[in-house]
Short mmCIF file of C-alpha atoms in Angstrom, two decimals:
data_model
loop_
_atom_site.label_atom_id
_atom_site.label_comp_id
_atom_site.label_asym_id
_atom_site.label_seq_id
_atom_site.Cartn_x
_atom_site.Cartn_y
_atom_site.Cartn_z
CA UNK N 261 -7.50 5.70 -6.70
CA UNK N 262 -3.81 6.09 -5.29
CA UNK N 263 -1.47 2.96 -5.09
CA UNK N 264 1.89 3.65 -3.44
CA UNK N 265 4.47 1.12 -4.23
CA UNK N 266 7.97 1.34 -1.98
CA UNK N 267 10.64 -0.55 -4.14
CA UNK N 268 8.68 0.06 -7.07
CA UNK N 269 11.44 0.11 -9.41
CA UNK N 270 11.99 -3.47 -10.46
CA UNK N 271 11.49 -6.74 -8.97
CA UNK N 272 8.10 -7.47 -7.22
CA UNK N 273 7.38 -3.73 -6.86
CA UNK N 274 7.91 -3.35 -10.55
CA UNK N 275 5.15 -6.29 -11.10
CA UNK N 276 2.90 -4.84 -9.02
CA UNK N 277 2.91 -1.25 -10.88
CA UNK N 278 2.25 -3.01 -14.40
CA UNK N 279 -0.46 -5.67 -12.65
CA UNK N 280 -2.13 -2.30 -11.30
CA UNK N 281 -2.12 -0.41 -14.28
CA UNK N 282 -4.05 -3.03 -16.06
CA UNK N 283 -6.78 -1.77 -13.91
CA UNK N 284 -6.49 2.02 -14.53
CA UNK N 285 -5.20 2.79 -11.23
CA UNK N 286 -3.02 5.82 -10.17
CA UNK N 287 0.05 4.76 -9.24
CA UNK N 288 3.04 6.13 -7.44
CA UNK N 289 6.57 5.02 -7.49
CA UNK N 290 8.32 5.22 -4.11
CA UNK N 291 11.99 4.47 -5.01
CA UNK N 292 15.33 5.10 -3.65
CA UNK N 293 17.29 5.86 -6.36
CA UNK N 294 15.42 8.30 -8.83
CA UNK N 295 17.03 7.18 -11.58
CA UNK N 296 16.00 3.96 -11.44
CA UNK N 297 12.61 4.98 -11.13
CA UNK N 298 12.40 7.30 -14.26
CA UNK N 299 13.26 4.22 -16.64
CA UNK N 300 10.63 2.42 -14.64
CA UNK N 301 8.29 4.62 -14.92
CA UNK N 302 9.30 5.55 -19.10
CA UNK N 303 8.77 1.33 -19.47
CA UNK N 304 5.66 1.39 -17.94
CA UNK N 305 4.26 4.30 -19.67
CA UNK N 306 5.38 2.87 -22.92
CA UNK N 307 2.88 -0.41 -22.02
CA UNK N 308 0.27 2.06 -20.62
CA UNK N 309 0.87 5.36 -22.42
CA UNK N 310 -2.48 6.43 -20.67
CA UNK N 311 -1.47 5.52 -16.85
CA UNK N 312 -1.05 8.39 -14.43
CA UNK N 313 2.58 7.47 -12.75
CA UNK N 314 3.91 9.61 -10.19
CA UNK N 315 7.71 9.08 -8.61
CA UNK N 316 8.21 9.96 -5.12
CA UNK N 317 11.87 9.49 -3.97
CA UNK N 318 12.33 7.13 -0.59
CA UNK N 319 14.64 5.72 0.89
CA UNK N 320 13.28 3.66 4.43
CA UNK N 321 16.76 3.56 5.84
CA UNK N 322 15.74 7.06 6.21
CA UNK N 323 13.72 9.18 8.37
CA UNK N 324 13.98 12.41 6.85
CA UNK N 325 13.31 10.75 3.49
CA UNK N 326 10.53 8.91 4.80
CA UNK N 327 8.84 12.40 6.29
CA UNK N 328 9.48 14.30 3.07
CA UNK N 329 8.09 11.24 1.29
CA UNK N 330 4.82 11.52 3.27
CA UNK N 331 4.82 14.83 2.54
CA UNK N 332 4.78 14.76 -1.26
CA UNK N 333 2.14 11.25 -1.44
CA UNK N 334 -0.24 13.65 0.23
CA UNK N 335 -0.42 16.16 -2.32
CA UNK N 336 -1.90 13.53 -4.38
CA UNK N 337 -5.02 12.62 -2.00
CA UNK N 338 -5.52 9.93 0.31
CA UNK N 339 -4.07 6.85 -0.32
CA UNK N 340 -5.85 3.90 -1.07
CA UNK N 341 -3.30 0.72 -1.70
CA UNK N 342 0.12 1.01 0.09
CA UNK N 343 2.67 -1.76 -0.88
CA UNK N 344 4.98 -1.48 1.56
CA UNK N 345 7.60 -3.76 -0.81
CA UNK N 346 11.20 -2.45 -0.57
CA UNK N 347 13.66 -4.45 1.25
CA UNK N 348 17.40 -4.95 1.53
CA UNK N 349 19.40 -7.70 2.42
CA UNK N 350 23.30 -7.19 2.73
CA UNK N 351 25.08 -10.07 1.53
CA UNK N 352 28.80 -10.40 2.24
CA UNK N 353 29.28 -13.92 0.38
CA UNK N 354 28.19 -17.66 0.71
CA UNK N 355 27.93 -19.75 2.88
CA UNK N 356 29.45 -22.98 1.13
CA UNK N 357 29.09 -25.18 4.00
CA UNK N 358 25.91 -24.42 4.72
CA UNK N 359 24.40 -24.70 1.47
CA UNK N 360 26.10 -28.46 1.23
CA UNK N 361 24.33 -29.43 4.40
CA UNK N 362 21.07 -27.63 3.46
CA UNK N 363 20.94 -29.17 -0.21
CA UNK N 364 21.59 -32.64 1.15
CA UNK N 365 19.29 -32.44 4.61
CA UNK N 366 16.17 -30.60 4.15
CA UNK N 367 16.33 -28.95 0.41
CA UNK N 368 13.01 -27.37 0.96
CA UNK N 369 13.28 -25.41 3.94
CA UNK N 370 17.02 -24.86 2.95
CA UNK N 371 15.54 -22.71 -0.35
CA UNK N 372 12.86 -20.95 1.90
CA UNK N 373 15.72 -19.36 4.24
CA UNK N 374 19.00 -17.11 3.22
CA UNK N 375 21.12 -20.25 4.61
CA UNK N 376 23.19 -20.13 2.01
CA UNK N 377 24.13 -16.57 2.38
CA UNK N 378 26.42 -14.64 5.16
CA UNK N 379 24.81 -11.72 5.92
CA UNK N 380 26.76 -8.48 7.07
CA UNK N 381 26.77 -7.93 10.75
CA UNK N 382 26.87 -4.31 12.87
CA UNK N 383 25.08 -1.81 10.15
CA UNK N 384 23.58 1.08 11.26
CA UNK N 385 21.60 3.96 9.44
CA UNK N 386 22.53 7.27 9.44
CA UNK N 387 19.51 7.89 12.27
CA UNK N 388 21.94 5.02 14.37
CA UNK N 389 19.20 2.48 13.76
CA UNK N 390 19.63 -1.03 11.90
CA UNK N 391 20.34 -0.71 8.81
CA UNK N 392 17.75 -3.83 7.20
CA UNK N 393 15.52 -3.11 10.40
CA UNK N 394 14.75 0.26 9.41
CA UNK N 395 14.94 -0.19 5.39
CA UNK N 396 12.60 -3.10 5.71
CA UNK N 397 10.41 -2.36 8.57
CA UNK N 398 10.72 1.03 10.68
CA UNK N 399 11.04 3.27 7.76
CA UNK N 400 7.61 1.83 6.17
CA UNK N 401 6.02 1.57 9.43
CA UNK N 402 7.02 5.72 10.10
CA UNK N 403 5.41 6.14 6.71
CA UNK N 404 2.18 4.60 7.51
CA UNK N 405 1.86 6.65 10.42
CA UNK N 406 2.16 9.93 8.25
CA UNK N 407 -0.07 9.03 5.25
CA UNK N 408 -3.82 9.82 4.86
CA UNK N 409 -5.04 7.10 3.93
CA UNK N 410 -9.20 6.62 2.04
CA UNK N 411 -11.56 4.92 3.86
CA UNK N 412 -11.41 1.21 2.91
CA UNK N 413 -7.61 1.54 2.11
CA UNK N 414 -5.20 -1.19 2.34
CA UNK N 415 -1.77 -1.97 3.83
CA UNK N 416 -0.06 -4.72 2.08
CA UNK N 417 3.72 -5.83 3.21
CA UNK N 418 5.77 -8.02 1.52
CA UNK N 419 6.86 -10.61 3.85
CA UNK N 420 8.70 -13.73 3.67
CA UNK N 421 8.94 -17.66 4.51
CA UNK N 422 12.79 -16.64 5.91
CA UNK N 423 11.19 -15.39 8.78
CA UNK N 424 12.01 -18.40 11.24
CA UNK N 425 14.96 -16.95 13.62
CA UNK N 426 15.92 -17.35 17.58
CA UNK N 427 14.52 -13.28 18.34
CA UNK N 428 16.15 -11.92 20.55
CA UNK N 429 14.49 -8.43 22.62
CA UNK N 430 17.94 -7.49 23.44
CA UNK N 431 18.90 -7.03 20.40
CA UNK N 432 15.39 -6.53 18.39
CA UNK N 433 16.94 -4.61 15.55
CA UNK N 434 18.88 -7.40 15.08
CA UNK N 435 22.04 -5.51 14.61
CA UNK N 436 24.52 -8.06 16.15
CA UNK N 437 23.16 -11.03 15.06
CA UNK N 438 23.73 -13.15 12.07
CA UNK N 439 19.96 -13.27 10.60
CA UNK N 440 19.17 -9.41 10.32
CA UNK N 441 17.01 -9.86 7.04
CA UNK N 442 14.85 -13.27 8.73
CA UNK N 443 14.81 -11.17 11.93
CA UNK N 444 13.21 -8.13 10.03
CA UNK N 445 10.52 -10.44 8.34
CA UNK N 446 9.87 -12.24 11.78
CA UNK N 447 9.18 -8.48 12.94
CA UNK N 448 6.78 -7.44 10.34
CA UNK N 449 4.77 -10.95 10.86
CA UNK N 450 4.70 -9.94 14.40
CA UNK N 451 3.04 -6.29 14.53
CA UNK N 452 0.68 -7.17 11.60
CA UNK N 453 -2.19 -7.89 13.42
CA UNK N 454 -1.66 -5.87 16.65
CA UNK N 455 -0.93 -2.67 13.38
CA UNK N 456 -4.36 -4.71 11.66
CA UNK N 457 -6.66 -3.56 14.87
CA UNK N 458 -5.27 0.06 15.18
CA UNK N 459 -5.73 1.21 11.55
CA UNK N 460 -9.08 -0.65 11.38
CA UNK N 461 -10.27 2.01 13.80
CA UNK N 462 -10.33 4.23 10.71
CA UNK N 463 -11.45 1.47 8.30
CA UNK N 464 -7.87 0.68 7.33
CA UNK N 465 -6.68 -2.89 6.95
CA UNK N 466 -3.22 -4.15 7.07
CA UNK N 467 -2.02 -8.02 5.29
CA UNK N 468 1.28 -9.55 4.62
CA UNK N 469 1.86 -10.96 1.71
CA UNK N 470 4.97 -13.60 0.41
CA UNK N 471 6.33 -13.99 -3.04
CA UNK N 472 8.05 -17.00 -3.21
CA UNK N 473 11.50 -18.29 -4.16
CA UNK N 474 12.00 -15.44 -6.96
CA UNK N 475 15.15 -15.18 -9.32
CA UNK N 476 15.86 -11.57 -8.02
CA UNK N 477 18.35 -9.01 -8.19
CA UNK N 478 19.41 -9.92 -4.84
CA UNK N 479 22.85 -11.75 -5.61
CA UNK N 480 24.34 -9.38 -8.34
CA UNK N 481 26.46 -7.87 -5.51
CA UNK N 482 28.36 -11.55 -5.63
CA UNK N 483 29.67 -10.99 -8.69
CA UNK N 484 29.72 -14.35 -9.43
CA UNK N 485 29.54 -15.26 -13.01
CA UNK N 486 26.23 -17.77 -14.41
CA UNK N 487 25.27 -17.56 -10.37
CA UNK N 488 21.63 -16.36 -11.67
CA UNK N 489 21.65 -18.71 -14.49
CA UNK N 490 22.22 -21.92 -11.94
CA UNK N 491 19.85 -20.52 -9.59
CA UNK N 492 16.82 -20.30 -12.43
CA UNK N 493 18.14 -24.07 -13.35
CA UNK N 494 17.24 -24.98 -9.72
CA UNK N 495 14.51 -22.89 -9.04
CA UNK N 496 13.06 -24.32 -12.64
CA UNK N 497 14.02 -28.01 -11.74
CA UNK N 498 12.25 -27.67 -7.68
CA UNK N 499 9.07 -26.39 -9.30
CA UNK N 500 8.77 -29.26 -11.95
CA UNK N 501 8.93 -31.33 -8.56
CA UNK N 502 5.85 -29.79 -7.56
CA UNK N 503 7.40 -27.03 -4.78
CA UNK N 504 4.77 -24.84 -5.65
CA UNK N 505 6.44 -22.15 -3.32
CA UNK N 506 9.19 -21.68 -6.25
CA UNK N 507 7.22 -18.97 -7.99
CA UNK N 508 10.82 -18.01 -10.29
CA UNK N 509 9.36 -14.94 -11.76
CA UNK N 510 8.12 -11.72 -10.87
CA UNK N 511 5.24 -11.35 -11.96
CA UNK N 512 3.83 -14.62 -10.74
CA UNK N 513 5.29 -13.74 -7.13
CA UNK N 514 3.11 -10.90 -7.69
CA UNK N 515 0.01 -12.89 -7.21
CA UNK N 516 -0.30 -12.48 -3.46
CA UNK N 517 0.14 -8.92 -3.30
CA UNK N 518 -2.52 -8.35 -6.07
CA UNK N 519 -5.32 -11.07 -4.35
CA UNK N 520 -5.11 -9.01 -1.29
CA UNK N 521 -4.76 -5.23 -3.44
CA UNK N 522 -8.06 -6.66 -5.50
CA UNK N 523 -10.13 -9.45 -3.55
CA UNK N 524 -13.18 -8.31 -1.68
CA UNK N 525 -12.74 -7.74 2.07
CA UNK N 526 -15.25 -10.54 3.07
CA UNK N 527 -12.42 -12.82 1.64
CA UNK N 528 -9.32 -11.50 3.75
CA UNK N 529 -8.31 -12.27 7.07
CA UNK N 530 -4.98 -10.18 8.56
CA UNK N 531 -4.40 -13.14 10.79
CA UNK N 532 -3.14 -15.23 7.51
CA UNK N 533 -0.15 -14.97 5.66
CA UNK N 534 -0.90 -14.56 1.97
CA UNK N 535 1.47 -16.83 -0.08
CA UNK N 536 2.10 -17.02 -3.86
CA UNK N 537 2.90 -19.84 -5.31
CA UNK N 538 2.75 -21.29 -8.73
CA UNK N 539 2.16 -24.69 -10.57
CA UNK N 540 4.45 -26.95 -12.12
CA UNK N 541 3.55 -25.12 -15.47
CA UNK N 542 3.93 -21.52 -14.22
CA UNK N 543 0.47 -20.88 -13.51
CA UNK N 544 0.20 -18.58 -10.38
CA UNK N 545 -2.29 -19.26 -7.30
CA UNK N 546 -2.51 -17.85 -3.63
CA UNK N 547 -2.75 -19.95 -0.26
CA UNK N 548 -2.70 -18.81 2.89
CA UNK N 549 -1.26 -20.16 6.28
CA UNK N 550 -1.48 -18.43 9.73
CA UNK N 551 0.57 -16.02 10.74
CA UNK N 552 3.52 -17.35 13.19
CA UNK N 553 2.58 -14.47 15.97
CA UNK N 554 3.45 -14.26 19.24
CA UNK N 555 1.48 -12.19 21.17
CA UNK N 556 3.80 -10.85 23.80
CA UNK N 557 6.54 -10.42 21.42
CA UNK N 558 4.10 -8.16 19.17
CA UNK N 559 3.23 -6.29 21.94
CA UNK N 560 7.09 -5.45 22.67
CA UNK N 561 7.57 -4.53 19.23
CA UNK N 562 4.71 -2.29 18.71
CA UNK N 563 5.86 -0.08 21.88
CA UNK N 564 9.17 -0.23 20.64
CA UNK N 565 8.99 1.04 17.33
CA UNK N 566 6.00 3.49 18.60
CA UNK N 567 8.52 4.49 20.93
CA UNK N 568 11.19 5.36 17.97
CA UNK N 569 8.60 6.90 15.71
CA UNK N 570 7.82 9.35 18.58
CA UNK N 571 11.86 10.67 18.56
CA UNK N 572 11.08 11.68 14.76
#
């Protein structure tokens, strides 16, 4: 069995690989940076000195990475688990006032959105794309197009609960607009099921999954010193409350991604989003909610990014 994991070099992605290779799979590393990915892959072998791990560099803001990526997955048989799990966010500082107002007016929703961060406006990809549009969603939807994938195989995306935004078709890639990480996650909850019904012509399934509020890697770029260590203390402090969405570590914001990698088909429906969450001990469980799709919109999407992938 083949899993490809995009992003697979720490975080989530890196979760994933060791939850996978408890079950003797095949795994492959789609990362970036190639570095990075060699001292995941030497940690990993050094819990499963027995695990077949390939590394496959990718970088989604990329088409000619993507297409060279494709390329080099196939040698290695048809895929049979893709995890399409790397994602960017560019974070230019925070947002104090916002965070004040969240904290104060509606705490949960305010930790379930990037509120309290300003987000970088106008970046493009060297292909003259958006930059977080293609990392987190053309880039892995180009890829799924050029992969062979088994019979039976599944498509697993990491979403996210930021995924609530005013969209705007003008501007889909979300280029000029202050949300273009919630406006890439509203995307990918969008052409989930429409993507669901064409690659279940060849017995293919497609899912999104969410991992929670995570203590991630995400805010290192701030620079900020104890900013991770006050953002555990909260995270740790909301989940005591009984936010079960507050899922703090990797591992247990894993637990979505691995129900839908592992759970029999009969128990899966594309039209829900997958959610991990976790009790007020730690202990990691999966609901689901619908996905927030809009017909029309996901229609609009699908023809435009069909309509990029053919320029490739």
């Amino acid at each position: 069995m083949v899993a490809v994991i995009t992003g697979a070099n720490s975080g989530v992605g890196l979760a994933i690989a060791k939850r996978l290779l408890a079950y003797d799979k095949s795994i492959v590393l789609a990362c970036r940076n190639a570095d990075r990915a060699s001292s995941a892959q030497k940690q990993l072998i050094s819990e499963f000195p027995n695990a077949t791990i390939h590394i496959v560099q990718l970088d989604t803001s990329s088409t000619k990475s993507v297409l060279n990526a494709a390329y080099e997955i196939s040698k290695l048989g048809p895929v049979d688990l893709l995890f399409c799990n790397a994602g960017a966010m560019a974070i230019a500082g925070l947002n104090l006032k916002a965070i004040a107002y969240g904290l104060f007016t509606k705490p949960i929703e305010f930790f379930e959105s990037s509120d309290a961060l300003v987000q970088q406006r106008g970046l493009l990809s060297k292909d003259g794309l958006g930059l977080t549009f293609q990392t987190n969603v053309f880039g892995h939807y180009l890829l799924i197009h050029k992969l062979l994938f088994a019979s039976g195989a599944r498509v697993i995306w990491t979403g996210s609960a930021a995924s609530r935004l005013a969209f705007s078709r003008s501007d889909f890639m979300h280029i000029h607009g202050p949300q273009p990480y919630e406006s890439s996650k509203f995307v990918i909850d969008q052409i989930a099921i429409p993507l669901d019904t064409r690659l279940s012509r060849d017995n293919v399934r497609c899912f999104v999954a969410e991992p929670g509020n995570v203590c991630s890697s995400f805010l290192a770029g701030l620079n900020i010193p104890l900013l991770n260590v006050l953002v555990m203390v909260v995270f740790v402090l909301m989940r005591l409350l009984g936010l079960r969405r507050f899922t703090i570590s990797s591992e247990c914001a894993s637990a979505s991604c691995m129900f839908l990698a592992l759970a029999p088909e009969s128990e899966l429906d594309p039209r829900l989003k997958y959610y991990s969450c976790a009790s007020r001990l730690g202990l990691p469980f999966v609901s689901t909610a619908p996905l927030d799709y809009i017909p029309d919109t996901a229609d609009f999407l699908i023809k435009k990014l069909d309509s990029l992938m053919s320029r490739k």
